[in-house]
Amino acid sequence: MNEQLIVKNFGPIKDATVDFKKVTVFIGPTGGGKSTLAKLAAIFRNDKFYSITPSTREELFKSSSINTFFSKDSKFTWTDNDGSFFTDINLLTKNINNKLVNTKPTAKIDILFKNTEKRLKFQRISEKYANSIKSNKAAGNLLKQLNDLIDNIPDPLKPTYIPAERIFSSTIEYSLAGILINNIGLPKLFLNYLNELNIARKEVKKLKIDFLNITYIQRKEKDYISLQDTKTSLRLFEAASGIQSVTPLMILIEHLTQQKEQAQSFIIEEPELNLYPTAQQGLLNWLVEKCTTGENDLTITTHSPYILSHLNLLLYAYQVAEKHPDRADDVAKLVPRESWIDPDEFAAYYVNGPEGKNGVRSLVDNETKLISQNGLDTVSGIQADIFDQLLDINSGF
């Protein structure tokens, strides 16, 4: 993958450049901008974004709850795997009461064609559009030219954004119809997730979750958890919070990964929610196995240093097996082969917002291709430093 996102002056992000890989991880303090970067990736991967309808684009930002992050200096550059196009939201217009009006927000979105001829053609049309609009008919003709121009751009990955609010899905799953009918003000991303989960539940009737020693079973449209050790069952909404958080997530991903005809982009907020560290590791193994097959990819935001440490294990397992192919089976006995991560297809970033000392920076060491020790210390070493200082005080230093 060669996707790149550059963001300037958007919400908590002052200036960030992020290269997305097969597996991409964002970690950092609350409010630093991790989810903002993840949501922007979901927006730019959504084929609706490539519609020349300003209201459609604006709705994508609004449904992600980041439409208020725009400023007059906001700017984005998104480069995908196959090339893309340049436009400016401020140049795109919509018809309101038969009048052409500028569409807000007014940020620029720069997307560069890899094909020089196509880029120049687009620039010529854009200039004509900016300088020569005389009527709605002229604007409509120019919009048609723009649409024709981008018809040959390959469909982007289908993004699926799984928000942290998923913990509530087990308690309201039977109320989804009422929630939608009564227009209850839940976040749009969460409602989208609930809709997709509702579809998935019709297809996935049983799913073993070995790292929690449970099995999900659906009987008569009701969700049950079977405890493998005791052979007892309980309703999903009666289960532990970690089980309620992780089971719907896995049902949805299991369903989507069965759809081989469409490449999927899975974007997950805080997969570690309510899980013990060993369970976090088991879930991460499963996510890497399921979400990175074929052309699929995985992006996660996290607060967990255990996630980073385990990612290093998955990266190192790949490296050891590559260096010693004759010992690959021994490595697989320790770390499941399906969850190994190619370091060339991995990226990890520490996100600390505009007020942070380092802003957005890579945590990957260029030489070892692992998350650097300094990177691990950044997210997990503060308490250790304080403990060392207490030891010094106790020793009289």
mmCIF file of N, CA and C in Angstrom, residues 42-52 56-57 60 85 150 153-159 262:
data_model
loop_
_atom_site.group_PDB
_atom_site.id
_atom_site.type_symbol
_atom_site.label_atom_id
_atom_site.label_comp_id
_atom_site.label_asym_id
_atom_site.label_seq_id
_atom_site.Cartn_x
_atom_site.Cartn_y
_atom_site.Cartn_z
ATOM 1 N N ALA A 42 -11.076 7.007 6.546
ATOM 2 C CA ALA A 42 -12.347 6.378 6.171
ATOM 3 C C ALA A 42 -13.100 7.234 5.156
ATOM 4 N N ILE A 43 -13.073 8.542 5.336
ATOM 5 C CA ILE A 43 -13.763 9.447 4.410
ATOM 6 C C ILE A 43 -13.144 9.383 3.020
ATOM 7 N N PHE A 44 -11.827 9.474 2.949
ATOM 8 C CA PHE A 44 -11.168 9.516 1.640
ATOM 9 C C PHE A 44 -11.191 8.157 0.939
ATOM 10 N N ARG A 45 -11.421 7.087 1.688
ATOM 11 C CA ARG A 45 -11.564 5.761 1.076
ATOM 12 C C ARG A 45 -13.001 5.477 0.654
ATOM 13 N N ASN A 46 -13.919 6.317 1.051
ATOM 14 C CA ASN A 46 -15.326 6.117 0.738
ATOM 15 C C ASN A 46 -15.608 6.603 -0.677
ATOM 16 N N ASP A 47 -16.182 5.734 -1.509
ATOM 17 C CA ASP A 47 -16.402 6.136 -2.900
ATOM 18 C C ASP A 47 -17.389 7.295 -3.025
ATOM 19 N N LYS A 48 -18.199 7.543 -1.989
ATOM 20 C CA LYS A 48 -19.108 8.691 -2.025
ATOM 21 C C LYS A 48 -18.339 10.009 -2.042
ATOM 22 N N PHE A 49 -17.128 9.994 -1.486
ATOM 23 C CA PHE A 49 -16.335 11.223 -1.473
ATOM 24 C C PHE A 49 -15.998 11.681 -2.883
ATOM 25 N N TYR A 50 -15.919 10.737 -3.820
ATOM 26 C CA TYR A 50 -15.513 11.074 -5.177
ATOM 27 C C TYR A 50 -16.696 11.497 -6.037
ATOM 28 N N SER A 51 -17.831 11.656 -5.402
ATOM 29 C CA SER A 51 -18.964 12.287 -6.073
ATOM 30 C C SER A 51 -18.715 13.786 -6.129
ATOM 31 N N ILE A 52 -19.132 14.401 -7.213
ATOM 32 C CA ILE A 52 -18.974 15.861 -7.312
ATOM 33 C C ILE A 52 -20.248 16.508 -6.770
ATOM 34 N N THR A 56 -22.837 15.889 -0.410
ATOM 35 C CA THR A 56 -22.456 14.510 -0.088
ATOM 36 C C THR A 56 -21.139 14.496 0.657
ATOM 37 N N ARG A 57 -20.175 15.257 0.179
ATOM 38 C CA ARG A 57 -18.873 15.318 0.848
ATOM 39 C C ARG A 57 -19.014 15.916 2.243
ATOM 40 N N LEU A 60 -20.288 13.463 4.799
ATOM 41 C CA LEU A 60 -19.317 12.487 5.287
ATOM 42 C C LEU A 60 -18.559 13.034 6.493
ATOM 43 N N PHE A 85 -7.301 12.829 -7.695
ATOM 44 C CA PHE A 85 -7.492 14.104 -8.366
ATOM 45 C C PHE A 85 -7.407 15.274 -7.404
ATOM 46 N N ILE A 150 -13.202 11.251 -13.797
ATOM 47 C CA ILE A 150 -12.792 10.385 -12.693
ATOM 48 C C ILE A 150 -13.444 9.006 -12.754
ATOM 49 N N ILE A 153 -11.119 6.028 -12.284
ATOM 50 C CA ILE A 153 -10.372 5.808 -11.044
ATOM 51 C C ILE A 153 -10.894 4.542 -10.381
ATOM 52 N N PRO A 154 -10.030 3.599 -10.014
ATOM 53 C CA PRO A 154 -10.503 2.364 -9.381
ATOM 54 C C PRO A 154 -11.266 2.660 -8.097
ATOM 55 N N ASP A 155 -12.265 1.827 -7.815
ATOM 56 C CA ASP A 155 -13.009 1.983 -6.572
ATOM 57 C C ASP A 155 -12.056 1.845 -5.389
ATOM 58 N N PRO A 156 -12.170 2.722 -4.410
ATOM 59 C CA PRO A 156 -11.321 2.593 -3.233
ATOM 60 C C PRO A 156 -11.760 1.410 -2.384
ATOM 61 N N LEU A 157 -10.956 1.101 -1.375
ATOM 62 C CA LEU A 157 -11.341 0.085 -0.416
ATOM 63 C C LEU A 157 -12.669 0.463 0.230
ATOM 64 N N LYS A 158 -13.458 -0.522 0.576
ATOM 65 C CA LYS A 158 -14.703 -0.247 1.284
ATOM 66 C C LYS A 158 -14.370 -0.073 2.766
ATOM 67 N N PRO A 159 -14.510 1.137 3.291
ATOM 68 C CA PRO A 159 -14.147 1.351 4.689
ATOM 69 C C PRO A 159 -15.271 0.942 5.636
ATOM 70 N N GLN A 262 -15.035 -7.742 -2.644
ATOM 71 C CA GLN A 262 -14.761 -6.342 -2.314
ATOM 72 C C GLN A 262 -13.660 -6.251 -1.267
#
